[in-house]
Amino acid sequence: MASDWIERLKSAQKTCITQDGRIKVHYSFQDGSQMAEEYEQSSKLLLVRKWRHKRTLGDFDVWQYEVGESSLPIPEFKELTLRENISNPIFIRLDVKDSFQWRIRNLPYPPDTYSISLDEDKQNVIVRTSNKKYYKKFSISDMVRLGLTLNKEAITFSHINNTLIISVSIFLSLFAYCF
């Protein structure tokens, strides 16, 4: 499975530019889908990875962020409109050098309220609260593409400033895969 992903990357049309201290790489795949990645120029850390796929009529969907978040400004509404509550939890992925990391902002509950578990059959991480106010299930798309299995010991979490930070150690995940 990992070799399929690598072959898909090799066969994609690639464009790369350096702009504003970021290295931006755009991939166009043979099935019409596109992936764009942005790396910090000095540390080579992945800041943004986003995908868009072709619709049946030939135009493209909007960009779906896999890593990072949109840098577009939030529009100001001058009149009464229906909009999302600003205190809703915000789920984003931000990677660091040694781990995959997810941040869920606007979760005000104490740290002992959270339970992080692993669905070993579907390879999903499950976040839930004991007061049943929040539930989220997600997979690690990088590991799915490479065919790696997730190790429960590699998952840690912390809660700081109403933000739940879930980390999956890359080294522990790969170590469990190798042995």
Coordinates of C-alpha atoms in Angstrom, one line a residue:
M1 CA 0.0 0.0 0.0
A2 CA 2.9 2.4 0.8
S3 CA 4.4 1.7 -2.6
D4 CA 1.0 2.6 -4.3
W5 CA 1.1 6.0 -2.6
I6 CA 4.7 6.6 -3.5
E7 CA 4.0 5.6 -7.2
R8 CA 1.1 8.0 -7.2
L9 CA 3.2 10.8 -5.9
K10 CA 6.0 10.1 -8.5
S11 CA 3.5 10.1 -11.4
A12 CA 1.8 13.3 -10.3
Q13 CA 2.6 16.6 -12.1
K14 CA 4.4 18.8 -9.5
T15 CA 4.9 22.5 -9.2
C16 CA 7.1 24.1 -6.5
I17 CA 7.6 27.7 -5.5
T18 CA 9.2 29.5 -2.6
Q19 CA 7.2 32.5 -1.3
D20 CA 7.0 34.4 2.0
G21 CA 9.3 32.0 3.8
R22 CA 7.3 29.0 2.7
I23 CA 7.9 26.3 0.2
K24 CA 4.7 25.6 -1.7
V25 CA 4.2 22.3 -3.6
H26 CA 1.2 21.6 -5.8
Y27 CA 0.5 18.1 -7.0
S28 CA -1.9 17.3 -9.9
F29 CA -2.8 13.6 -9.9
Q30 CA -4.0 11.5 -12.9
D31 CA -7.5 11.1 -11.5
G32 CA -7.9 14.9 -11.6
S33 CA -7.5 15.4 -7.8
Q34 CA -5.1 18.0 -6.5
M35 CA -3.0 18.3 -3.3
A36 CA -1.2 21.4 -2.1
E37 CA 1.4 21.4 0.7
E38 CA 3.2 24.3 2.4
Y39 CA 6.4 23.9 4.4
E40 CA 8.2 26.4 6.6
Q41 CA 11.4 27.2 4.7
S42 CA 13.8 27.2 7.6
S43 CA 12.6 24.1 9.5
K44 CA 10.9 22.2 6.7
L45 CA 7.9 21.5 8.9
L46 CA 4.6 20.8 7.1
L47 CA 2.2 23.7 7.8
V48 CA -0.6 23.1 5.4
R49 CA -1.9 20.1 3.4
K50 CA -5.1 20.5 1.5
W51 CA -7.0 18.5 -1.1
R52 CA -9.6 19.1 -3.8
H53 CA -11.3 16.7 -6.1
K54 CA -12.9 17.0 -9.4
R55 CA -16.7 17.0 -9.5
T56 CA -18.7 15.0 -12.1
L57 CA -19.3 18.1 -14.2
G58 CA -15.5 18.9 -14.4
D59 CA -15.1 21.8 -11.9
F60 CA -13.4 21.5 -8.6
D61 CA -14.7 21.2 -5.0
V62 CA -13.5 23.7 -2.4
W63 CA -10.1 22.9 -0.7
Q64 CA -10.4 20.5 2.2
Y65 CA -7.7 21.0 4.8
E66 CA -6.0 17.8 6.1
V67 CA -3.2 19.7 8.0
G68 CA -3.4 23.3 9.2
E69 CA -6.2 25.7 8.7
S70 CA -7.4 28.2 6.2
S71 CA -5.6 31.6 6.2
L72 CA -8.7 33.4 4.8
P73 CA -10.0 36.1 7.0
I74 CA -13.3 35.5 8.7
P75 CA -16.0 37.7 7.0
E76 CA -17.7 40.4 9.1
F77 CA -21.4 40.3 9.0
K78 CA -23.0 43.8 9.1
E79 CA -26.5 42.5 9.1
L80 CA -28.4 39.8 11.0
T81 CA -27.5 36.5 9.4
L82 CA -27.4 32.9 10.5
R83 CA -23.8 31.9 11.4
E84 CA -21.9 29.4 13.5
N85 CA -21.4 30.0 17.2
I86 CA -17.9 31.2 17.9
S87 CA -17.6 29.0 21.0
N88 CA -18.1 25.7 19.0
P89 CA -15.1 23.4 19.2
I90 CA -12.6 23.8 16.3
F91 CA -10.8 20.7 15.2
I92 CA -7.5 21.2 13.3
R93 CA -4.3 19.2 12.7
L94 CA -0.9 20.7 13.1
D95 CA 2.2 18.5 12.8
V96 CA 5.4 18.9 14.7
K97 CA 8.8 17.2 14.1
D98 CA 8.2 14.1 16.2
S99 CA 4.4 13.6 16.2
F100 CA 1.1 14.1 14.4
Q101 CA -0.9 16.6 16.5
W102 CA -4.5 17.6 16.6
R103 CA -5.9 20.6 18.5
I104 CA -9.5 20.9 19.5
R105 CA -10.1 24.5 20.6
N106 CA -13.0 25.7 22.8
L107 CA -13.2 22.7 25.1
P108 CA -13.6 24.1 28.6
Y109 CA -13.9 20.9 30.6
P110 CA -11.3 19.8 33.1
P111 CA -8.6 17.3 31.9
D112 CA -10.0 14.3 33.7
T113 CA -13.2 14.6 31.7
Y114 CA -11.6 13.5 28.4
S115 CA -11.1 10.0 27.3
I116 CA -8.9 9.1 24.3
S117 CA -9.2 5.6 22.9
L118 CA -8.3 3.7 19.7
D119 CA -10.7 1.7 17.5
E120 CA -8.1 -1.0 16.4
D121 CA -10.4 -2.5 13.7
K122 CA -10.9 0.8 11.8
Q123 CA -7.7 2.5 13.0
N124 CA -9.5 5.5 14.3
V125 CA -8.8 7.7 17.3
I126 CA -11.9 8.4 19.4
V127 CA -12.2 11.5 21.7
R128 CA -15.1 11.6 24.1
T129 CA -16.0 13.4 27.3
S130 CA -17.5 11.7 30.4
N131 CA -20.3 14.4 30.5
K132 CA -21.2 13.4 26.8
K133 CA -20.8 17.0 25.6
Y134 CA -18.2 16.1 22.9
Y135 CA -17.4 13.1 20.7
K136 CA -15.1 13.0 17.7
K137 CA -13.7 10.1 15.7
F138 CA -10.8 10.6 13.2
S139 CA -8.2 8.6 11.4
I140 CA -4.6 9.5 10.6
S141 CA -4.7 9.8 6.8
D142 CA -0.8 9.7 6.5
M143 CA -0.7 6.3 8.2
V144 CA -3.7 5.0 6.2
R145 CA -2.1 5.9 2.9
L146 CA 1.1 4.1 3.9
G147 CA -0.7 1.1 5.4
L148 CA 0.7 1.5 8.9
T149 CA -1.3 0.5 12.0
L150 CA -1.8 2.8 14.9
N151 CA -0.3 1.9 18.3
K152 CA -2.2 2.8 21.4
E153 CA 0.9 3.6 23.4
A154 CA 1.8 6.3 20.9
I155 CA -1.3 8.4 21.8
T156 CA -1.0 11.1 24.4
F157 CA -3.0 14.2 25.3
S158 CA -2.9 17.4 27.3
H159 CA -5.4 20.2 28.0
I160 CA -4.1 23.8 28.1
N161 CA -6.1 27.0 27.8
N162 CA -9.4 25.3 26.7
T163 CA -7.5 23.4 24.0
L164 CA -7.3 19.7 24.0
I165 CA -4.0 18.6 22.3
I166 CA -3.8 15.0 21.1
S167 CA -0.4 13.8 19.9
V168 CA 0.5 10.6 18.2
S169 CA 4.3 9.9 18.3
I170 CA 5.6 9.1 14.8
F171 CA 8.6 7.2 16.3
L172 CA 6.4 4.9 18.5
S173 CA 4.0 4.2 15.7
L174 CA 6.9 3.3 13.3
F175 CA 8.7 1.3 16.0
A176 CA 5.6 -0.8 16.6
Y177 CA 5.2 -1.4 12.9
C178 CA 8.8 -2.6 12.5
F179 CA 8.7 -5.2 15.2

